[in-house]
Each structure stands twice: as C-alpha cells, then as structure tokens.
C-alpha cells in the first residue's frame, strides 16, 4: 500500500531528507538536519512523512554512505523531536522490518554500519523502556540479545537522554553555562567608579553569544555524533588486522573518520 502514497521524497520534509542523505555529501549537513527536526515538530504530517523518506533511504540500500547519513538524521530527529515522531521509530515494524534487516547476515553490512544500528537500538530501548506505547524497540532489543547478538559496549548512563527542545524556551545544560552570556540587567549591574587595568583589559574581550534553542540542540547532537564516531573508530581499529582489511570497511573508515568529522565545529 506504500506505493499508493506517492514518492516519499516529494513532501517538504522528504525533500530535505533526500538532500541530507545524498551520498555525494562530504559530511553531515547540520543545517538540513535541524530543518528536518523543525518540520517534524511544527507540522501535522511531518513525523509520518519523515519516516516514509527515511525508510526509503534505509531499506535495501547498499550505498552504505547514504545509510550512515540516514542513520545520523534519524538519530538527530529522535533526540530533538517529540512523542509524535518517537511512536513511528520505536514500533516493532520499523525496528524489525527496517533496522534489523540492515544488519542481517544476507545484507552483510560493514562493521561501522552494524555497530551504528545496534547502538541506536540499544540506546532507544533504554530510553523508551518506561513508555508503554514505545516498547516495540525494547522487545526487539531483548529478542536480539536472546539470539546471541552482541551489542557494542556502551555506558548507557553516559548517553544523552532523548531531548526535545521547546522553541523559544532555551533549556540550558549546567555544564554549558560557562559558554553562555550571563543575564545581568543594566539596573542591577555594579558601576565601578574607576576601572582597574585588569577590568579595562577584560572589557576589550568580546562577550559570549547567547545560544538559541535550535543551536543548543544542534550542539548536543553534534557532540553525541562525534562521541559515537570516536567510539566506533576505536572499536574498528581494534578489530582490523593489517593486510586483511575489508575494502568497504576501509572506505567508510576513511570517509567517516576524517579529522574534520571527529571535531565538532559549531558557530553561534
């Protein structure tokens, strides 16, 4: 029945997803990724249309560069969108019918793709375990473990929680306070009668810029992706045997883990 709904890439969010997961991209397009999250959060059909486009990009795709980009978009949306999107991601049909098929023995994907899929399933199972209508992913996760599937080592306590930013109401992590401008009113600010040399020098330093909710969400997502990239790279380097590397693993390792991909560049 899916074909009756038309081309998944024809919708506004579908067009963005098609561009954000194009194999010709040199790296993730975070402007598009955040725009996708905004469309999902602000439109009635956004969650459903986004999932149709992501399913199309992920299902049966042997271009693993596109698959990795699509998984990054999916992860970003889960972290930055709400329950309306989560119900599409956490259900059994998507997890078993799309995600698990990506890593099936028949598909035989590169290690980096397999680790990414398993890490996402594991983190979502942990995050949604207490939500009765989001436990489809929990059941699949437990079934895979019973079948002997080995999930990547992960400190679930250290993983960022599923976070849905409220537009216009910044939710600032305490650890990020030192990067944001202090909110001091002009009336309450002390007025020294005679500035000291140290104060004069400090006044020439530009003040920090206050981040918007979208920028904070983007920063959090980028930091999570960078941390995951470093972890997967470490595991791959441990497993690879010099002279016996698989060509697809080397290609993905080269593309995915360039220095610019491991460092989070963020402009406010």
mmCIF file of C-alpha atoms in Angstrom:
data_model
loop_
_atom_site.group_PDB
_atom_site.id
_atom_site.type_symbol
_atom_site.label_atom_id
_atom_site.label_comp_id
_atom_site.label_asym_id
_atom_site.label_seq_id
_atom_site.Cartn_x
_atom_site.Cartn_y
_atom_site.Cartn_z
ATOM 1 C CA UNK A 1 0.000 0.000 0.000
ATOM 2 C CA UNK A 2 3.019 2.278 0.433
ATOM 3 C CA UNK A 3 3.241 2.954 -3.310
ATOM 4 C CA UNK A 4 -0.247 4.482 -3.252
ATOM 5 C CA UNK A 5 1.083 7.332 -1.099
ATOM 6 C CA UNK A 6 3.425 8.568 -3.814
ATOM 7 C CA UNK A 7 7.117 9.398 -3.767
ATOM 8 C CA UNK A 8 8.329 9.786 -0.139
ATOM 9 C CA UNK A 9 10.771 12.453 -1.317
ATOM 10 C CA UNK A 10 8.011 14.670 -2.742
ATOM 11 C CA UNK A 11 6.963 16.148 0.625
ATOM 12 C CA UNK A 12 8.763 19.162 2.166
ATOM 13 C CA UNK A 13 10.470 17.050 4.827
ATOM 14 C CA UNK A 14 11.079 14.260 2.325
ATOM 15 C CA UNK A 15 12.934 16.640 0.031
ATOM 16 C CA UNK A 16 15.155 17.736 2.920
ATOM 17 C CA UNK A 17 15.867 14.132 3.896
ATOM 18 C CA UNK A 18 16.739 13.220 0.314
ATOM 19 C CA UNK A 19 19.301 16.039 0.227
ATOM 20 C CA UNK A 20 20.625 15.407 3.750
ATOM 21 C CA UNK A 21 21.302 11.737 2.980
ATOM 22 C CA UNK A 22 22.725 12.118 -0.506
ATOM 23 C CA UNK A 23 25.834 10.024 -1.000
ATOM 24 C CA UNK A 24 27.601 12.945 -2.644
ATOM 25 C CA UNK A 25 27.813 14.890 0.620
ATOM 26 C CA UNK A 26 31.295 15.143 2.083
ATOM 27 C CA UNK A 27 29.908 15.262 5.633
ATOM 28 C CA UNK A 28 26.657 15.712 7.526
ATOM 29 C CA UNK A 29 24.642 18.800 6.603
ATOM 30 C CA UNK A 30 23.590 20.014 10.029
ATOM 31 C CA UNK A 31 21.583 22.918 8.697
ATOM 32 C CA UNK A 32 19.367 20.449 6.846
ATOM 33 C CA UNK A 33 19.270 18.044 9.789
ATOM 34 C CA UNK A 34 17.946 20.735 12.129
ATOM 35 C CA UNK A 35 15.499 21.943 9.459
ATOM 36 C CA UNK A 36 14.160 18.383 9.247
ATOM 37 C CA UNK A 37 13.618 18.374 13.015
ATOM 38 C CA UNK A 38 11.784 21.707 12.806
ATOM 39 C CA UNK A 39 9.419 20.435 10.083
ATOM 40 C CA UNK A 40 8.688 17.292 12.097
ATOM 41 C CA UNK A 41 7.944 19.305 15.232
ATOM 42 C CA UNK A 42 5.890 22.035 13.543
ATOM 43 C CA UNK A 43 3.681 20.195 11.034
ATOM 44 C CA UNK A 44 0.958 17.585 11.411
ATOM 45 C CA UNK A 45 2.250 15.287 8.677
ATOM 46 C CA UNK A 46 5.941 15.853 9.453
ATOM 47 C CA UNK A 47 6.587 12.724 11.566
ATOM 48 C CA UNK A 48 4.858 10.343 9.156
ATOM 49 C CA UNK A 49 6.356 11.907 6.039
ATOM 50 C CA UNK A 50 9.854 11.910 7.562
ATOM 51 C CA UNK A 51 9.640 8.232 8.441
ATOM 52 C CA UNK A 52 8.499 7.326 4.916
ATOM 53 C CA UNK A 53 11.513 9.118 3.444
ATOM 54 C CA UNK A 54 13.936 7.572 5.956
ATOM 55 C CA UNK A 55 12.537 4.095 5.324
ATOM 56 C CA UNK A 56 13.061 4.559 1.599
ATOM 57 C CA UNK A 57 16.683 5.598 2.117
ATOM 58 C CA UNK A 58 17.442 2.781 4.572
ATOM 59 C CA UNK A 59 15.557 -0.175 3.100
ATOM 60 C CA UNK A 60 17.666 -2.395 0.865
ATOM 61 C CA UNK A 61 20.224 0.344 0.232
ATOM 62 C CA UNK A 62 23.750 -0.986 -0.429
ATOM 63 C CA UNK A 63 25.187 2.523 -0.607
ATOM 64 C CA UNK A 64 26.366 2.485 2.989
ATOM 65 C CA UNK A 65 27.481 6.083 2.902
ATOM 66 C CA UNK A 66 23.848 7.062 2.342
ATOM 67 C CA UNK A 67 22.771 4.612 5.032
ATOM 68 C CA UNK A 68 25.142 6.162 7.575
ATOM 69 C CA UNK A 69 23.913 9.662 6.721
ATOM 70 C CA UNK A 70 20.302 8.487 7.078
ATOM 71 C CA UNK A 71 21.067 6.895 10.457
ATOM 72 C CA UNK A 72 22.588 10.182 11.615
ATOM 73 C CA UNK A 73 19.467 12.082 10.515
ATOM 74 C CA UNK A 74 17.300 9.508 12.279
ATOM 75 C CA UNK A 75 19.334 9.732 15.478
ATOM 76 C CA UNK A 76 19.208 13.540 15.409
ATOM 77 C CA UNK A 77 15.442 13.531 14.940
ATOM 78 C CA UNK A 78 14.878 11.100 17.797
ATOM 79 C CA UNK A 79 16.923 13.333 20.091
ATOM 80 C CA UNK A 80 15.266 16.582 19.018
ATOM 81 C CA UNK A 81 11.673 15.638 18.187
ATOM 82 C CA UNK A 82 8.808 14.580 20.384
ATOM 83 C CA UNK A 83 6.454 11.711 21.028
ATOM 84 C CA UNK A 84 4.672 12.042 17.671
ATOM 85 C CA UNK A 85 7.910 11.053 15.957
ATOM 86 C CA UNK A 86 9.025 8.538 18.584
ATOM 87 C CA UNK A 87 5.956 6.345 18.068
ATOM 88 C CA UNK A 88 6.972 5.835 14.427
ATOM 89 C CA UNK A 89 10.558 4.967 15.311
ATOM 90 C CA UNK A 90 10.048 2.729 18.334
ATOM 91 C CA UNK A 91 7.411 0.442 16.858
ATOM 92 C CA UNK A 92 8.217 -3.164 16.023
ATOM 93 C CA UNK A 93 7.510 -2.809 12.301
ATOM 94 C CA UNK A 94 10.234 -0.211 11.817
ATOM 95 C CA UNK A 95 12.834 -1.701 14.146
ATOM 96 C CA UNK A 96 12.419 -5.275 12.932
ATOM 97 C CA UNK A 97 11.376 -4.540 9.349
ATOM 98 C CA UNK A 98 13.987 -1.864 8.568
ATOM 99 C CA UNK A 99 16.727 -1.519 11.183
ATOM 100 C CA UNK A 100 17.313 -5.230 11.826
ATOM 101 C CA UNK A 101 17.234 -6.007 8.100
ATOM 102 C CA UNK A 102 20.092 -3.544 7.529
ATOM 103 C CA UNK A 103 22.371 -5.752 9.659
ATOM 104 C CA UNK A 104 21.054 -9.146 8.585
ATOM 105 C CA UNK A 105 23.642 -11.763 7.501
ATOM 106 C CA UNK A 106 22.204 -11.571 3.990
ATOM 107 C CA UNK A 107 22.902 -7.832 3.820
ATOM 108 C CA UNK A 108 26.367 -8.284 5.368
ATOM 109 C CA UNK A 109 26.989 -4.565 6.024
ATOM 110 C CA UNK A 110 30.354 -3.081 7.069
ATOM 111 C CA UNK A 111 31.177 -3.213 10.769
ATOM 112 C CA UNK A 112 30.638 0.518 11.200
ATOM 113 C CA UNK A 113 27.045 0.253 9.925
ATOM 114 C CA UNK A 114 26.274 -2.770 12.089
ATOM 115 C CA UNK A 115 27.666 -1.091 15.202
ATOM 116 C CA UNK A 116 25.714 2.092 14.495
ATOM 117 C CA UNK A 117 22.403 0.255 14.075
ATOM 118 C CA UNK A 118 22.927 -1.852 17.197
ATOM 119 C CA UNK A 119 23.955 1.198 19.223
ATOM 120 C CA UNK A 120 20.795 3.045 18.204
ATOM 121 C CA UNK A 121 18.535 0.098 19.034
ATOM 122 C CA UNK A 122 20.241 -0.282 22.396
ATOM 123 C CA UNK A 123 20.011 3.402 23.324
ATOM 124 C CA UNK A 124 16.360 3.665 22.239
ATOM 125 C CA UNK A 125 15.438 0.542 24.180
ATOM 126 C CA UNK A 126 16.958 2.088 27.283
ATOM 127 C CA UNK A 127 15.337 5.493 26.718
ATOM 128 C CA UNK A 128 11.824 4.215 25.915
ATOM 129 C CA UNK A 129 11.665 1.308 28.357
ATOM 130 C CA UNK A 130 9.282 3.106 30.698
ATOM 131 C CA UNK A 131 6.885 4.293 27.961
ATOM 132 C CA UNK A 132 4.175 1.653 27.339
ATOM 133 C CA UNK A 133 3.484 2.751 23.744
ATOM 134 C CA UNK A 134 7.174 2.866 22.795
ATOM 135 C CA UNK A 135 8.271 -0.585 23.927
ATOM 136 C CA UNK A 136 8.366 -2.193 20.483
ATOM 137 C CA UNK A 137 12.074 -1.409 20.280
ATOM 138 C CA UNK A 138 12.554 -2.838 23.778
ATOM 139 C CA UNK A 139 11.063 -6.179 22.742
ATOM 140 C CA UNK A 140 13.233 -6.370 19.611
ATOM 141 C CA UNK A 141 16.329 -5.474 21.645
ATOM 142 C CA UNK A 142 15.625 -8.245 24.141
ATOM 143 C CA UNK A 143 14.900 -10.741 21.356
ATOM 144 C CA UNK A 144 18.206 -9.939 19.673
ATOM 145 C CA UNK A 145 20.067 -10.409 22.950
ATOM 146 C CA UNK A 146 18.396 -13.798 23.472
ATOM 147 C CA UNK A 147 19.544 -14.798 19.982
ATOM 148 C CA UNK A 148 23.116 -14.034 20.972
ATOM 149 C CA UNK A 149 23.569 -10.748 19.110
ATOM 150 C CA UNK A 150 26.458 -8.852 20.676
ATOM 151 C CA UNK A 151 25.789 -5.163 21.131
ATOM 152 C CA UNK A 152 28.644 -2.631 21.199
ATOM 153 C CA UNK A 153 29.947 -1.798 24.636
ATOM 154 C CA UNK A 154 28.149 1.327 25.812
ATOM 155 C CA UNK A 155 27.848 3.256 29.035
ATOM 156 C CA UNK A 156 24.127 3.906 28.925
ATOM 157 C CA UNK A 157 24.368 6.215 31.940
ATOM 158 C CA UNK A 158 26.653 8.471 29.916
ATOM 159 C CA UNK A 159 24.371 8.653 26.881
ATOM 160 C CA UNK A 160 22.490 11.905 26.399
ATOM 161 C CA UNK A 161 18.785 11.462 27.154
ATOM 162 C CA UNK A 162 16.175 11.849 24.485
ATOM 163 C CA UNK A 163 15.769 15.612 24.362
ATOM 164 C CA UNK A 164 13.018 17.645 22.760
ATOM 165 C CA UNK A 165 13.824 21.376 22.720
ATOM 166 C CA UNK A 166 10.983 23.790 23.307
ATOM 167 C CA UNK A 167 11.110 26.568 20.729
ATOM 168 C CA UNK A 168 11.536 29.948 22.396
ATOM 169 C CA UNK A 169 12.389 28.416 25.787
ATOM 170 C CA UNK A 170 16.088 27.548 25.953
ATOM 171 C CA UNK A 171 16.872 24.577 28.145
ATOM 172 C CA UNK A 172 20.493 25.067 29.113
ATOM 173 C CA UNK A 173 22.656 22.269 30.445
ATOM 174 C CA UNK A 174 24.501 23.444 33.609
ATOM 175 C CA UNK A 175 27.765 22.286 32.067
ATOM 176 C CA UNK A 176 27.240 24.755 29.210
ATOM 177 C CA UNK A 177 26.579 27.786 31.401
ATOM 178 C CA UNK A 178 30.180 28.982 31.183
ATOM 179 C CA UNK A 179 29.811 29.261 27.393
ATOM 180 C CA UNK A 180 26.721 31.460 27.549
ATOM 181 C CA UNK A 181 26.428 35.167 28.322
ATOM 182 C CA UNK A 182 25.296 35.987 31.894
ATOM 183 C CA UNK A 183 21.875 37.575 32.089
ATOM 184 C CA UNK A 184 22.569 40.707 34.098
ATOM 185 C CA UNK A 185 20.211 43.664 33.932
ATOM 186 C CA UNK A 186 21.597 47.126 33.455
ATOM 187 C CA UNK A 187 19.941 48.320 36.643
ATOM 188 C CA UNK A 188 21.461 45.587 38.750
ATOM 189 C CA UNK A 189 24.944 45.737 37.299
ATOM 190 C CA UNK A 190 27.564 47.396 39.518
ATOM 191 C CA UNK A 191 29.178 50.578 38.154
ATOM 192 C CA UNK A 192 32.781 50.883 39.272
ATOM 193 C CA UNK A 193 33.853 54.493 39.705
ATOM 194 C CA UNK A 194 37.338 53.852 38.392
ATOM 195 C CA UNK A 195 38.091 50.763 36.257
ATOM 196 C CA UNK A 196 41.208 48.855 37.166
ATOM 197 C CA UNK A 197 43.747 47.886 34.475
ATOM 198 C CA UNK A 198 42.529 44.293 34.656
ATOM 199 C CA UNK A 199 38.936 45.401 34.140
ATOM 200 C CA UNK A 200 39.965 47.599 31.216
ATOM 201 C CA UNK A 201 41.727 44.646 29.580
ATOM 202 C CA UNK A 202 38.759 42.349 30.170
ATOM 203 C CA UNK A 203 36.361 44.861 28.637
ATOM 204 C CA UNK A 204 38.139 44.527 25.309
ATOM 205 C CA UNK A 205 37.340 40.814 25.163
ATOM 206 C CA UNK A 206 34.144 40.124 23.170
ATOM 207 C CA UNK A 207 31.247 38.869 25.290
ATOM 208 C CA UNK A 208 29.946 35.327 24.731
ATOM 209 C CA UNK A 209 26.916 34.985 22.481
ATOM 210 C CA UNK A 210 23.682 33.602 23.897
ATOM 211 C CA UNK A 211 22.671 30.440 22.036
ATOM 212 C CA UNK A 212 19.185 29.813 20.710
ATOM 213 C CA UNK A 213 17.324 26.556 21.498
ATOM 214 C CA UNK A 214 17.996 25.310 17.960
ATOM 215 C CA UNK A 215 21.726 25.997 18.303
ATOM 216 C CA UNK A 216 21.896 24.234 21.656
ATOM 217 C CA UNK A 217 20.063 21.234 20.195
ATOM 218 C CA UNK A 218 22.433 21.188 17.222
ATOM 219 C CA UNK A 219 25.468 21.359 19.504
ATOM 220 C CA UNK A 220 24.210 18.492 21.628
ATOM 221 C CA UNK A 221 23.507 16.372 18.562
ATOM 222 C CA UNK A 222 26.925 17.071 17.054
ATOM 223 C CA UNK A 223 28.699 16.233 20.301
ATOM 224 C CA UNK A 224 26.786 12.949 20.555
ATOM 225 C CA UNK A 225 27.662 12.042 16.971
ATOM 226 C CA UNK A 226 31.336 12.917 17.467
ATOM 227 C CA UNK A 227 31.487 10.825 20.635
ATOM 228 C CA UNK A 228 29.851 7.907 18.823
ATOM 229 C CA UNK A 229 32.226 8.275 15.868
ATOM 230 C CA UNK A 230 35.268 8.146 18.132
ATOM 231 C CA UNK A 231 33.933 5.078 19.940
ATOM 232 C CA UNK A 232 33.164 3.182 16.717
ATOM 233 C CA UNK A 233 36.507 4.156 15.205
ATOM 234 C CA UNK A 234 38.314 2.814 18.259
ATOM 235 C CA UNK A 235 36.451 -0.489 18.010
ATOM 236 C CA UNK A 236 37.164 -0.798 14.279
ATOM 237 C CA UNK A 237 40.856 -0.084 14.726
ATOM 238 C CA UNK A 238 40.999 -2.754 17.408
ATOM 239 C CA UNK A 239 39.341 -5.358 15.164
ATOM 240 C CA UNK A 240 41.058 -4.595 11.849
ATOM 241 C CA UNK A 241 44.061 -6.773 11.012
ATOM 242 C CA UNK A 242 46.720 -5.040 8.858
ATOM 243 C CA UNK A 243 46.738 -6.523 5.371
ATOM 244 C CA UNK A 244 43.364 -8.256 5.858
ATOM 245 C CA UNK A 245 41.059 -5.249 5.878
ATOM 246 C CA UNK A 246 37.755 -5.363 4.026
ATOM 247 C CA UNK A 247 37.598 -2.746 1.281
ATOM 248 C CA UNK A 248 34.210 -1.409 2.380
ATOM 249 C CA UNK A 249 35.423 -1.008 5.971
ATOM 250 C CA UNK A 250 38.457 0.977 4.809
ATOM 251 C CA UNK A 251 36.326 3.229 2.601
ATOM 252 C CA UNK A 252 33.879 4.013 5.375
ATOM 253 C CA UNK A 253 36.702 4.465 7.871
ATOM 254 C CA UNK A 254 38.360 6.981 5.572
ATOM 255 C CA UNK A 255 35.167 8.906 4.795
ATOM 256 C CA UNK A 256 33.587 8.755 8.227
ATOM 257 C CA UNK A 257 36.585 9.463 10.376
ATOM 258 C CA UNK A 258 38.419 12.285 8.694
ATOM 259 C CA UNK A 259 39.750 14.709 11.332
ATOM 260 C CA UNK A 260 37.052 17.217 10.429
ATOM 261 C CA UNK A 261 34.386 14.636 11.301
ATOM 262 C CA UNK A 262 35.830 13.963 14.739
ATOM 263 C CA UNK A 263 35.952 17.620 15.762
ATOM 264 C CA UNK A 264 32.699 19.428 16.385
ATOM 265 C CA UNK A 265 32.659 22.831 14.655
ATOM 266 C CA UNK A 266 29.772 24.954 15.909
ATOM 267 C CA UNK A 267 29.017 28.573 15.107
ATOM 268 C CA UNK A 268 26.535 30.548 17.166
#
